[in-house]
GROMACS .gro file of C-alpha atoms in nm:
model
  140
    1UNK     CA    1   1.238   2.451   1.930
    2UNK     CA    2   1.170   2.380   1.556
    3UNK     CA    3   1.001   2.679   1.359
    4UNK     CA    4   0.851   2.454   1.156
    5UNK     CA    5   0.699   2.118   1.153
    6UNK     CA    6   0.989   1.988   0.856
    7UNK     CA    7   1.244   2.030   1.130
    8UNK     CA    8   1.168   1.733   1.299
    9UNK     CA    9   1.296   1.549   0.993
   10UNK     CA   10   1.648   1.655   0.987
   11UNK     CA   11   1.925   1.436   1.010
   12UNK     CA   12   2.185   1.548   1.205
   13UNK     CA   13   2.529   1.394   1.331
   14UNK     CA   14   2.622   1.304   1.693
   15UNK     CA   15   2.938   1.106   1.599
   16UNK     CA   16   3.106   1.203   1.279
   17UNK     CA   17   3.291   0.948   1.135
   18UNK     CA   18   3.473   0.962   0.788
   19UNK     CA   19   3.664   0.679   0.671
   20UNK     CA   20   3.839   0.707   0.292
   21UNK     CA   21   3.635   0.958   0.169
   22UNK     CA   22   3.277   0.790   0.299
   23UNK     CA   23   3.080   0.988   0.552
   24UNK     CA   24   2.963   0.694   0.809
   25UNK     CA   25   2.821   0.935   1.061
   26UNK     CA   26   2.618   0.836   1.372
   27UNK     CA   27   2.337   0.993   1.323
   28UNK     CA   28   2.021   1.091   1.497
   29UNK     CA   29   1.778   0.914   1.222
   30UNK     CA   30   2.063   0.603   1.329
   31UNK     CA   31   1.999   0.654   1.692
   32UNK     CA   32   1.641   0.635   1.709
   33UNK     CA   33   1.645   0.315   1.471
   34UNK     CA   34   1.906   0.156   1.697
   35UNK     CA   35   1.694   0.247   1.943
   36UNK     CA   36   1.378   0.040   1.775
   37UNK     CA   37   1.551  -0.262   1.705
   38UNK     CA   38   1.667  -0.245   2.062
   39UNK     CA   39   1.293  -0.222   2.184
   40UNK     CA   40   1.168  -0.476   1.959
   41UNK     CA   41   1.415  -0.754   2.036
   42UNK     CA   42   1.391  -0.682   2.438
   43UNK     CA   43   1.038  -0.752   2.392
   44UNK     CA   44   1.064  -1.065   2.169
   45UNK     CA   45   1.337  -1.180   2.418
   46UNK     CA   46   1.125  -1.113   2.755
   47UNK     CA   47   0.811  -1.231   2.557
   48UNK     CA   48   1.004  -1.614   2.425
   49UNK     CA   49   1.165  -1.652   2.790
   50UNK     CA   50   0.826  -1.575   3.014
   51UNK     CA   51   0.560  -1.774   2.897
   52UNK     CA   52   0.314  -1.615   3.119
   53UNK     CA   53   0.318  -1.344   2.878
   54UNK     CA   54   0.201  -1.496   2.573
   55UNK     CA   55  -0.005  -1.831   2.768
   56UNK     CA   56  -0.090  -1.992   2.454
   57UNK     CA   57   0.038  -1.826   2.187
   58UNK     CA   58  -0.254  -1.968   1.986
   59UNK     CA   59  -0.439  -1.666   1.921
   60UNK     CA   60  -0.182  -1.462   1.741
   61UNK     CA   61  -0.192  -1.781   1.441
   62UNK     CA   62  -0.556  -1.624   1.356
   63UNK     CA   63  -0.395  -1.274   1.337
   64UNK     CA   64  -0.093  -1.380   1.146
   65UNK     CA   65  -0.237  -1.605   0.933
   66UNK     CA   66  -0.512  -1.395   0.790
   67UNK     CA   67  -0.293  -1.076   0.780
   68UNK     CA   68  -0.048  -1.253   0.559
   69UNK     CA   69  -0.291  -1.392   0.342
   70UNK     CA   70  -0.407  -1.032   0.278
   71UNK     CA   71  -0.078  -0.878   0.257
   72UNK     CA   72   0.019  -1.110  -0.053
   73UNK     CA   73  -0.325  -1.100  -0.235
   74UNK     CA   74  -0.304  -0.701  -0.197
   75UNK     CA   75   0.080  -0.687  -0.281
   76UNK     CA   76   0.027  -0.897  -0.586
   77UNK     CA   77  -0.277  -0.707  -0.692
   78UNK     CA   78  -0.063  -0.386  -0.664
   79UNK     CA   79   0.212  -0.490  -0.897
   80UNK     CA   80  -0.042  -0.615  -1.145
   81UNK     CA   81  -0.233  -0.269  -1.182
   82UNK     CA   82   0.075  -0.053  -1.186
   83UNK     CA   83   0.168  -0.270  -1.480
   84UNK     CA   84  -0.110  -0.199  -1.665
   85UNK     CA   85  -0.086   0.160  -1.536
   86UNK     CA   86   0.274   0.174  -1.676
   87UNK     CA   87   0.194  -0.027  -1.978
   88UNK     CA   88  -0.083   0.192  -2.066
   89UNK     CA   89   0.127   0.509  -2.021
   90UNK     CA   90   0.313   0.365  -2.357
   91UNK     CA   91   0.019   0.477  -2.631
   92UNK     CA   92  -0.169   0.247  -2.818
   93UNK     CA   93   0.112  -0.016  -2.814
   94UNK     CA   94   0.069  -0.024  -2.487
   95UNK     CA   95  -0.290  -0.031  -2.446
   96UNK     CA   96  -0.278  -0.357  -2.638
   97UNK     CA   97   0.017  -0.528  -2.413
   98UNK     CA   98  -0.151  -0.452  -2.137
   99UNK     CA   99  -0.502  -0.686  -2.213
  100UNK     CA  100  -0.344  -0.911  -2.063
  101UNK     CA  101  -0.205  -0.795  -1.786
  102UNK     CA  102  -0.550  -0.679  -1.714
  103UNK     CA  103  -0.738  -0.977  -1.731
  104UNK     CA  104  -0.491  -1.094  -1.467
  105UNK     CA  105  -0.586  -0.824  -1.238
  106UNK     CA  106  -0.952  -0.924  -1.252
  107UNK     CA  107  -0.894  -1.311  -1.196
  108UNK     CA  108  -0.680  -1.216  -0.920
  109UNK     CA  109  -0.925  -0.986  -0.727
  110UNK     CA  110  -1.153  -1.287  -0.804
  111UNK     CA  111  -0.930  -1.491  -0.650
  112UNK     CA  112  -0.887  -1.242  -0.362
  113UNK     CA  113  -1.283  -1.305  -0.296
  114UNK     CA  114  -1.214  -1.650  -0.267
  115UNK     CA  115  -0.943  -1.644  -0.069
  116UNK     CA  116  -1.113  -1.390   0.151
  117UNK     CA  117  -1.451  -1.593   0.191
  118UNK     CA  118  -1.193  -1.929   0.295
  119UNK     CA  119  -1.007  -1.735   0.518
  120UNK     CA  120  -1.361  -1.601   0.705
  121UNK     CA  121  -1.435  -1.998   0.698
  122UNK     CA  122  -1.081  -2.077   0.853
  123UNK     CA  123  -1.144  -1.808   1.096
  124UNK     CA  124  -1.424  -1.920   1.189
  125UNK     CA  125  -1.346  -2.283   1.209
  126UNK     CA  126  -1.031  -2.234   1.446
  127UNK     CA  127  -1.215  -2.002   1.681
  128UNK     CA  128  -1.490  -2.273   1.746
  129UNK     CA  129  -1.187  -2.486   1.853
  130UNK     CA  130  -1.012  -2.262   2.044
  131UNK     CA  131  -1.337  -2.163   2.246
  132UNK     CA  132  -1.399  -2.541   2.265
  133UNK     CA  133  -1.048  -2.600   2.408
  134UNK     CA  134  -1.070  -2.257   2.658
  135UNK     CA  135  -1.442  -2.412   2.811
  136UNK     CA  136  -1.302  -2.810   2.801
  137UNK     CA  137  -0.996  -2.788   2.939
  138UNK     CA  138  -0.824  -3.116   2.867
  139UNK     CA  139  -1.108  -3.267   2.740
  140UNK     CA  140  -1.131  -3.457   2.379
   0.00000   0.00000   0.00000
């Protein structure tokens, strides 16, 4: 039992291995990771190869879809601002380099708005026709 909660974060070794001078120890941290990707691809395996699992696999392309969408508006927003975060760390210089920079971050989160209203529309859109589809079966 840990004495404190920073315990739990120690790496410790259950196979030492040393090879020309480069510690390339089994560790716990490697265990539990091995452990992970183990999990994961069992899952992905048993969910491909039974397809009563995942019936139609349809309704994950609304998840997907919209959560990469977001992930790259976001991720693009966030280098932008900690340019003109880093820019304006600089001094005056730097204040003036990053105008630009700046007026990128705006047009992009305007563009994020966009995005975000087309992707509600999309949404929207595909779960008509997937509700049309689930109540006429087979029908056009």
């Amino acid at each position: 039992m840990a004495n404190d909660p920073i315990h739990q974060f120690q790496i410790s070794k259950i196979v030492p291995i040393e090879i020309g001078g480069i510690d390339l120890s089994f560790t716990n941290a490697s265990l539990f990771m091995t452990a992970t990707v183990a999990c994961a691809a069992g899952f992905l395996y048993f969910a491909s190869s039974a397809r009563s699992l995942i019936p139609g696999r349809a309704q994950s392309s609304l998840s997907v879809r919209l959560f990469a969408n977001m992930l790259a508006g976001h991720i693009t927003l966030k280098v932008f601002a900690g340019f003109v975060s880093s820019l304006g760390a600089l001094g005056a210089l730097g204040i003036g380099g990053a105008i630009l920079p700046l007026a990128m971050t705006v047009a992009l989160t305007g563009l994020e708005f966009l995005v975000a209203f087309l992707q509600a529309y999309v949404f929207a859109v595909l779960t008509c026709m997937y509700l049309n589809d689930a109540v006429h079966p087979g029908g056009h």
